[in-house]
PDB file of C-alpha atoms in Angstrom:
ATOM      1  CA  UNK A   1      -9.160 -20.701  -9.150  1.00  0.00           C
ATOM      2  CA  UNK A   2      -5.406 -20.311 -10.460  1.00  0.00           C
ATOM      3  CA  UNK A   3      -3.795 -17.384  -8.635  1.00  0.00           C
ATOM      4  CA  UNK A   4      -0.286 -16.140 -10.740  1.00  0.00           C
ATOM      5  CA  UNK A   5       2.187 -14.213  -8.464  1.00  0.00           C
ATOM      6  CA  UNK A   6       5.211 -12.626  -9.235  1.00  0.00           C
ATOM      7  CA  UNK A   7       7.591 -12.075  -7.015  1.00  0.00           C
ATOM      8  CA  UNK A   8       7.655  -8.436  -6.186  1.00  0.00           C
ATOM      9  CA  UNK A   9      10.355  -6.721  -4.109  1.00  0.00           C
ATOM     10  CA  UNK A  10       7.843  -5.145  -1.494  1.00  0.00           C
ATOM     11  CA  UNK A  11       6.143  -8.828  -0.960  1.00  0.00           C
ATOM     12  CA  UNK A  12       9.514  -9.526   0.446  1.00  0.00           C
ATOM     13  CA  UNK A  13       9.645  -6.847   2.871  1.00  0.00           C
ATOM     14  CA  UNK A  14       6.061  -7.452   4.108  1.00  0.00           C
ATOM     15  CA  UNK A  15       6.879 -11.319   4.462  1.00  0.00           C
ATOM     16  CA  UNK A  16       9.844 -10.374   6.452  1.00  0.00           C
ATOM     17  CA  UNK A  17       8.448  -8.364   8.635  1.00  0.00           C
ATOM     18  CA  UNK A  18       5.923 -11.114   9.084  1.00  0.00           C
ATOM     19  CA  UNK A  19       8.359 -13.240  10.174  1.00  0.00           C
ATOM     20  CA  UNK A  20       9.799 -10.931  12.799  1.00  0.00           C
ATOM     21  CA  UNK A  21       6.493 -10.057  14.062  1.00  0.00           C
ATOM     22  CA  UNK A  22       5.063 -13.559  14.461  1.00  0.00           C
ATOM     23  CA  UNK A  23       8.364 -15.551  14.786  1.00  0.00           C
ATOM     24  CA  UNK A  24       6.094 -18.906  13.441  1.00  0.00           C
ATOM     25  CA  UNK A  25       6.461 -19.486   9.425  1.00  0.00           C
ATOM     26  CA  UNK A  26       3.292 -20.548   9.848  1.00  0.00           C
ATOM     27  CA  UNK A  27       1.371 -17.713  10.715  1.00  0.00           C
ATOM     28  CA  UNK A  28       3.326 -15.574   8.842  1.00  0.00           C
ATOM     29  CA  UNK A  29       2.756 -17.637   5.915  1.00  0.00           C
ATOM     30  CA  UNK A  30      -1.173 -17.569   6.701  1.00  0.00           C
ATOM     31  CA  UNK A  31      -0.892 -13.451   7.463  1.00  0.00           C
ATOM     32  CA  UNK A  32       0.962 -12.800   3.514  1.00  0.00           C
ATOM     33  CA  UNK A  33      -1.859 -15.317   2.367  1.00  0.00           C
ATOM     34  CA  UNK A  34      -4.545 -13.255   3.568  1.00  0.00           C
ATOM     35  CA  UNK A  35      -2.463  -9.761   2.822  1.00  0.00           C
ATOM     36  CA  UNK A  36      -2.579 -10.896  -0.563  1.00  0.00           C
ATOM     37  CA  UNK A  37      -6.326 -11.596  -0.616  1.00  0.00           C
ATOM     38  CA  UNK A  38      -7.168  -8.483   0.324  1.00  0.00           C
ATOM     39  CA  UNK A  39      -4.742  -7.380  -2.383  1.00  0.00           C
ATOM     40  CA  UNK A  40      -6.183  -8.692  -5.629  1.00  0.00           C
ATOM     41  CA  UNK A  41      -3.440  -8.613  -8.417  1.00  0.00           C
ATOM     42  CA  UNK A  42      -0.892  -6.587  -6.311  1.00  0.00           C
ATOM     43  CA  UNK A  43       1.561  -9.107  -7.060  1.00  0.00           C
ATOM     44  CA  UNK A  44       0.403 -10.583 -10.275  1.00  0.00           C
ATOM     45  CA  UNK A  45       3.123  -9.750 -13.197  1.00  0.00           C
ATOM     46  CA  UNK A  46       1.398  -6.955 -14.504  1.00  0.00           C
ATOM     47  CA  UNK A  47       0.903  -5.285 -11.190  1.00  0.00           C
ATOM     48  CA  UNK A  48      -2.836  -5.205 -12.201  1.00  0.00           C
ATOM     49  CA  UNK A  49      -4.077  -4.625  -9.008  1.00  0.00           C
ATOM     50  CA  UNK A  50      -1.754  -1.911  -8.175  1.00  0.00           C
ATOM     51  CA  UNK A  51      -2.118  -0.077 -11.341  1.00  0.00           C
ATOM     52  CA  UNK A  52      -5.950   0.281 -10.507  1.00  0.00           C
ATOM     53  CA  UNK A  53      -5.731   1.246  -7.261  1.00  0.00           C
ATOM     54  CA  UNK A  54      -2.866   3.796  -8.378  1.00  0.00           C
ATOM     55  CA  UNK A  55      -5.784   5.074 -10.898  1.00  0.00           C
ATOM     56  CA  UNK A  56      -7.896   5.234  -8.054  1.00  0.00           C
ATOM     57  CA  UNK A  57      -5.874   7.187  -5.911  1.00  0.00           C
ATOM     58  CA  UNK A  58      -5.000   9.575  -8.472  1.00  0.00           C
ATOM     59  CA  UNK A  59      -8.685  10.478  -8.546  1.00  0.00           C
ATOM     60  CA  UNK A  60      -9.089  10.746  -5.206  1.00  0.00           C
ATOM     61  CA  UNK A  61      -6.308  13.161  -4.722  1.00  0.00           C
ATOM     62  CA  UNK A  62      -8.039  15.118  -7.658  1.00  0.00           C
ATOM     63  CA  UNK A  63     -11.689  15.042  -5.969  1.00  0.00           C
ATOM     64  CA  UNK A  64     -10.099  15.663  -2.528  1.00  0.00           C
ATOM     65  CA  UNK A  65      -6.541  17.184  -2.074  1.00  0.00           C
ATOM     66  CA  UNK A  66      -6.333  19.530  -5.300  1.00  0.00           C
ATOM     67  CA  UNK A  67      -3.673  21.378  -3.866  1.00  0.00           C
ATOM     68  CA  UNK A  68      -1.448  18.176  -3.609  1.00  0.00           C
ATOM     69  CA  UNK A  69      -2.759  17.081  -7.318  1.00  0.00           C
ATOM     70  CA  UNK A  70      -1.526  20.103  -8.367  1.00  0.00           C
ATOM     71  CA  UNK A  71       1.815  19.839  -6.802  1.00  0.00           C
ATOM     72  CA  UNK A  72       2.482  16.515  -7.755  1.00  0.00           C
ATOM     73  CA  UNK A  73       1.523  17.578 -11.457  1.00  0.00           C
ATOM     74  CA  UNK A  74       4.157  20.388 -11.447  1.00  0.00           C
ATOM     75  CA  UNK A  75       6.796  17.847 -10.069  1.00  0.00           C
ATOM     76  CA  UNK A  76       8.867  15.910 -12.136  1.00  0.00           C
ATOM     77  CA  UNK A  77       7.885  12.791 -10.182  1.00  0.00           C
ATOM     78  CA  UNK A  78       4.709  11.094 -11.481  1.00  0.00           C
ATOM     79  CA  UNK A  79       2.842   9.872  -8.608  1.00  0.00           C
ATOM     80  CA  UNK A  80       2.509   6.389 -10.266  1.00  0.00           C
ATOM     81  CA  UNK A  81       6.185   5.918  -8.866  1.00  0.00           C
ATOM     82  CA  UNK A  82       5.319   7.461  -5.452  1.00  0.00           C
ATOM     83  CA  UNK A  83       3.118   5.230  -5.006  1.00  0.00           C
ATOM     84  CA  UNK A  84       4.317   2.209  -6.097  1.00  0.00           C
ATOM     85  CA  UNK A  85       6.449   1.891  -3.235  1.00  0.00           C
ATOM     86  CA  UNK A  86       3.970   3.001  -1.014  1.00  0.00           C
ATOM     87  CA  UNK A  87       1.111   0.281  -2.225  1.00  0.00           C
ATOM     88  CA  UNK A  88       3.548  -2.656  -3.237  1.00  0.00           C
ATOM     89  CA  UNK A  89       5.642  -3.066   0.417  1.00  0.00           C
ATOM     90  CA  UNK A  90       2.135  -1.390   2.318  1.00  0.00           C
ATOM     91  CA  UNK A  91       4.248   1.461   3.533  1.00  0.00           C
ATOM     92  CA  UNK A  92       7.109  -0.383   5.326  1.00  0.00           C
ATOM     93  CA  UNK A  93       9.800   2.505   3.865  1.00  0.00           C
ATOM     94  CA  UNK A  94       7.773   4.836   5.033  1.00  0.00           C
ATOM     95  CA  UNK A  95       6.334   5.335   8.163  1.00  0.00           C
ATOM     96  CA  UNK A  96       7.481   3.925  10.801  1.00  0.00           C
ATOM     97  CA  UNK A  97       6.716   0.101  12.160  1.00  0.00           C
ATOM     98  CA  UNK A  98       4.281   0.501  14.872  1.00  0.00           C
ATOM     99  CA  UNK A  99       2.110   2.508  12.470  1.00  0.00           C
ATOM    100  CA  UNK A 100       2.799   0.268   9.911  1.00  0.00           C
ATOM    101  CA  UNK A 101       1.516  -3.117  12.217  1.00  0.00           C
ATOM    102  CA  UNK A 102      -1.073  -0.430  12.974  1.00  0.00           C
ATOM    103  CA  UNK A 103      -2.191   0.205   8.864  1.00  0.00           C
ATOM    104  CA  UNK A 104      -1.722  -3.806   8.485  1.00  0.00           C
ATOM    105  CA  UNK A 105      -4.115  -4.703  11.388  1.00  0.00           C
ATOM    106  CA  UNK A 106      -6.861  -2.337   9.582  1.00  0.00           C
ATOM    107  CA  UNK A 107      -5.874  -3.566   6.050  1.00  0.00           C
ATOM    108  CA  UNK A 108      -6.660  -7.520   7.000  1.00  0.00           C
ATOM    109  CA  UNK A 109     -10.120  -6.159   8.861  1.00  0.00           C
ATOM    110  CA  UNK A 110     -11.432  -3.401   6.562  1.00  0.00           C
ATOM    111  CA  UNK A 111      -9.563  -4.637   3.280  1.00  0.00           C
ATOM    112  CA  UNK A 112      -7.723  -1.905   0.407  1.00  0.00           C
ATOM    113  CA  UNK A 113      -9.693   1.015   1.099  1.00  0.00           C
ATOM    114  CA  UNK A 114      -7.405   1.944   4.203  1.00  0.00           C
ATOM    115  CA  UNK A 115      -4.526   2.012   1.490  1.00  0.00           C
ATOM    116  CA  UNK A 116      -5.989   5.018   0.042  1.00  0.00           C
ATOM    117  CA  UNK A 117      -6.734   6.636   3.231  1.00  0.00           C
ATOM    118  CA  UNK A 118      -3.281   6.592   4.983  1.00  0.00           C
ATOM    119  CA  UNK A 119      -1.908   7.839   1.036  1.00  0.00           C
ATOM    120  CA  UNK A 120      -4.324  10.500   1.362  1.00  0.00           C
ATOM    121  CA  UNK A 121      -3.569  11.645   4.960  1.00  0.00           C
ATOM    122  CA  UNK A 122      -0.125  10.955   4.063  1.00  0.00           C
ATOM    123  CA  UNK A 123       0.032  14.353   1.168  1.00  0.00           C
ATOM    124  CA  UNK A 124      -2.080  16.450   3.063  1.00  0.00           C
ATOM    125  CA  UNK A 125       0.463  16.118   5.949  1.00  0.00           C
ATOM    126  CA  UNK A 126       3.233  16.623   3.810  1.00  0.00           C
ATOM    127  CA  UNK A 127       1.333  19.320   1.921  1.00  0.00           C
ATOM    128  CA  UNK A 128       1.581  21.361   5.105  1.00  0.00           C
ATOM    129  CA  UNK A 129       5.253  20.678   5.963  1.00  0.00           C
TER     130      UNK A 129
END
């Protein structure tokens, strides 16, 4: 198996805040091995993985939250770049760090699919604000 990364932005963040977490390069190291297993392609040069998942999202937010697909359609931001940042650092800009250790912890048990559910809960709370 020959696994090509390229070195995103975000997978610097998350490392970091590996290393702050954990203190131990070790674990850390072992923790962004197994973030990016559960990540297929996230960080390839293409962004592969991402650009799925960003399809997938997209669709979900059609199926479930029409309101916010509708809002985001209207803007003049596409949601590709909204949630770029969101998928590529795992929300690290955006919420704040003990719900982001929170997310993590349920990313490396469940896998991806919690991605789209904090996204999704995520614009329906802004949707109300």
């Amino acid at each position: 198996c020959v696994c090509v990364l390229s070195v995103v932005q975000g997978m610097s963040s998350v490392a970091a805040m590996f290393l702050l977490v954990t203190r131990s390069d070790e674990h850390s190291f072992w923790l962004l091995a197994t973030t990016l297993g559960r990540l297929p392609d996230y960080y390839s040069p293409e962004l592969a993985g991402f650009k799925c998942d960003y399809r997938v999202l997209a669709n979900l937010l059609r199926e479930r939250v029409p309101a916010v697909d509708q809002a985001i359609a209207r803007s003049d931001i596409p949601l590709e770049m909204i949630s770029l940042k969101w998928f590529i650092n795992l929300f690290l800009d955006t919420l704040p760090v003990e719900t982001v250790l929170r997310v993590w912890d349920v990313l490396l048990y469940e896998g991806d699919k919690v991605i789209f559910r904090v996204a999704l809960t995520f614009q329906r709370i802004h949707m109300k604000c």
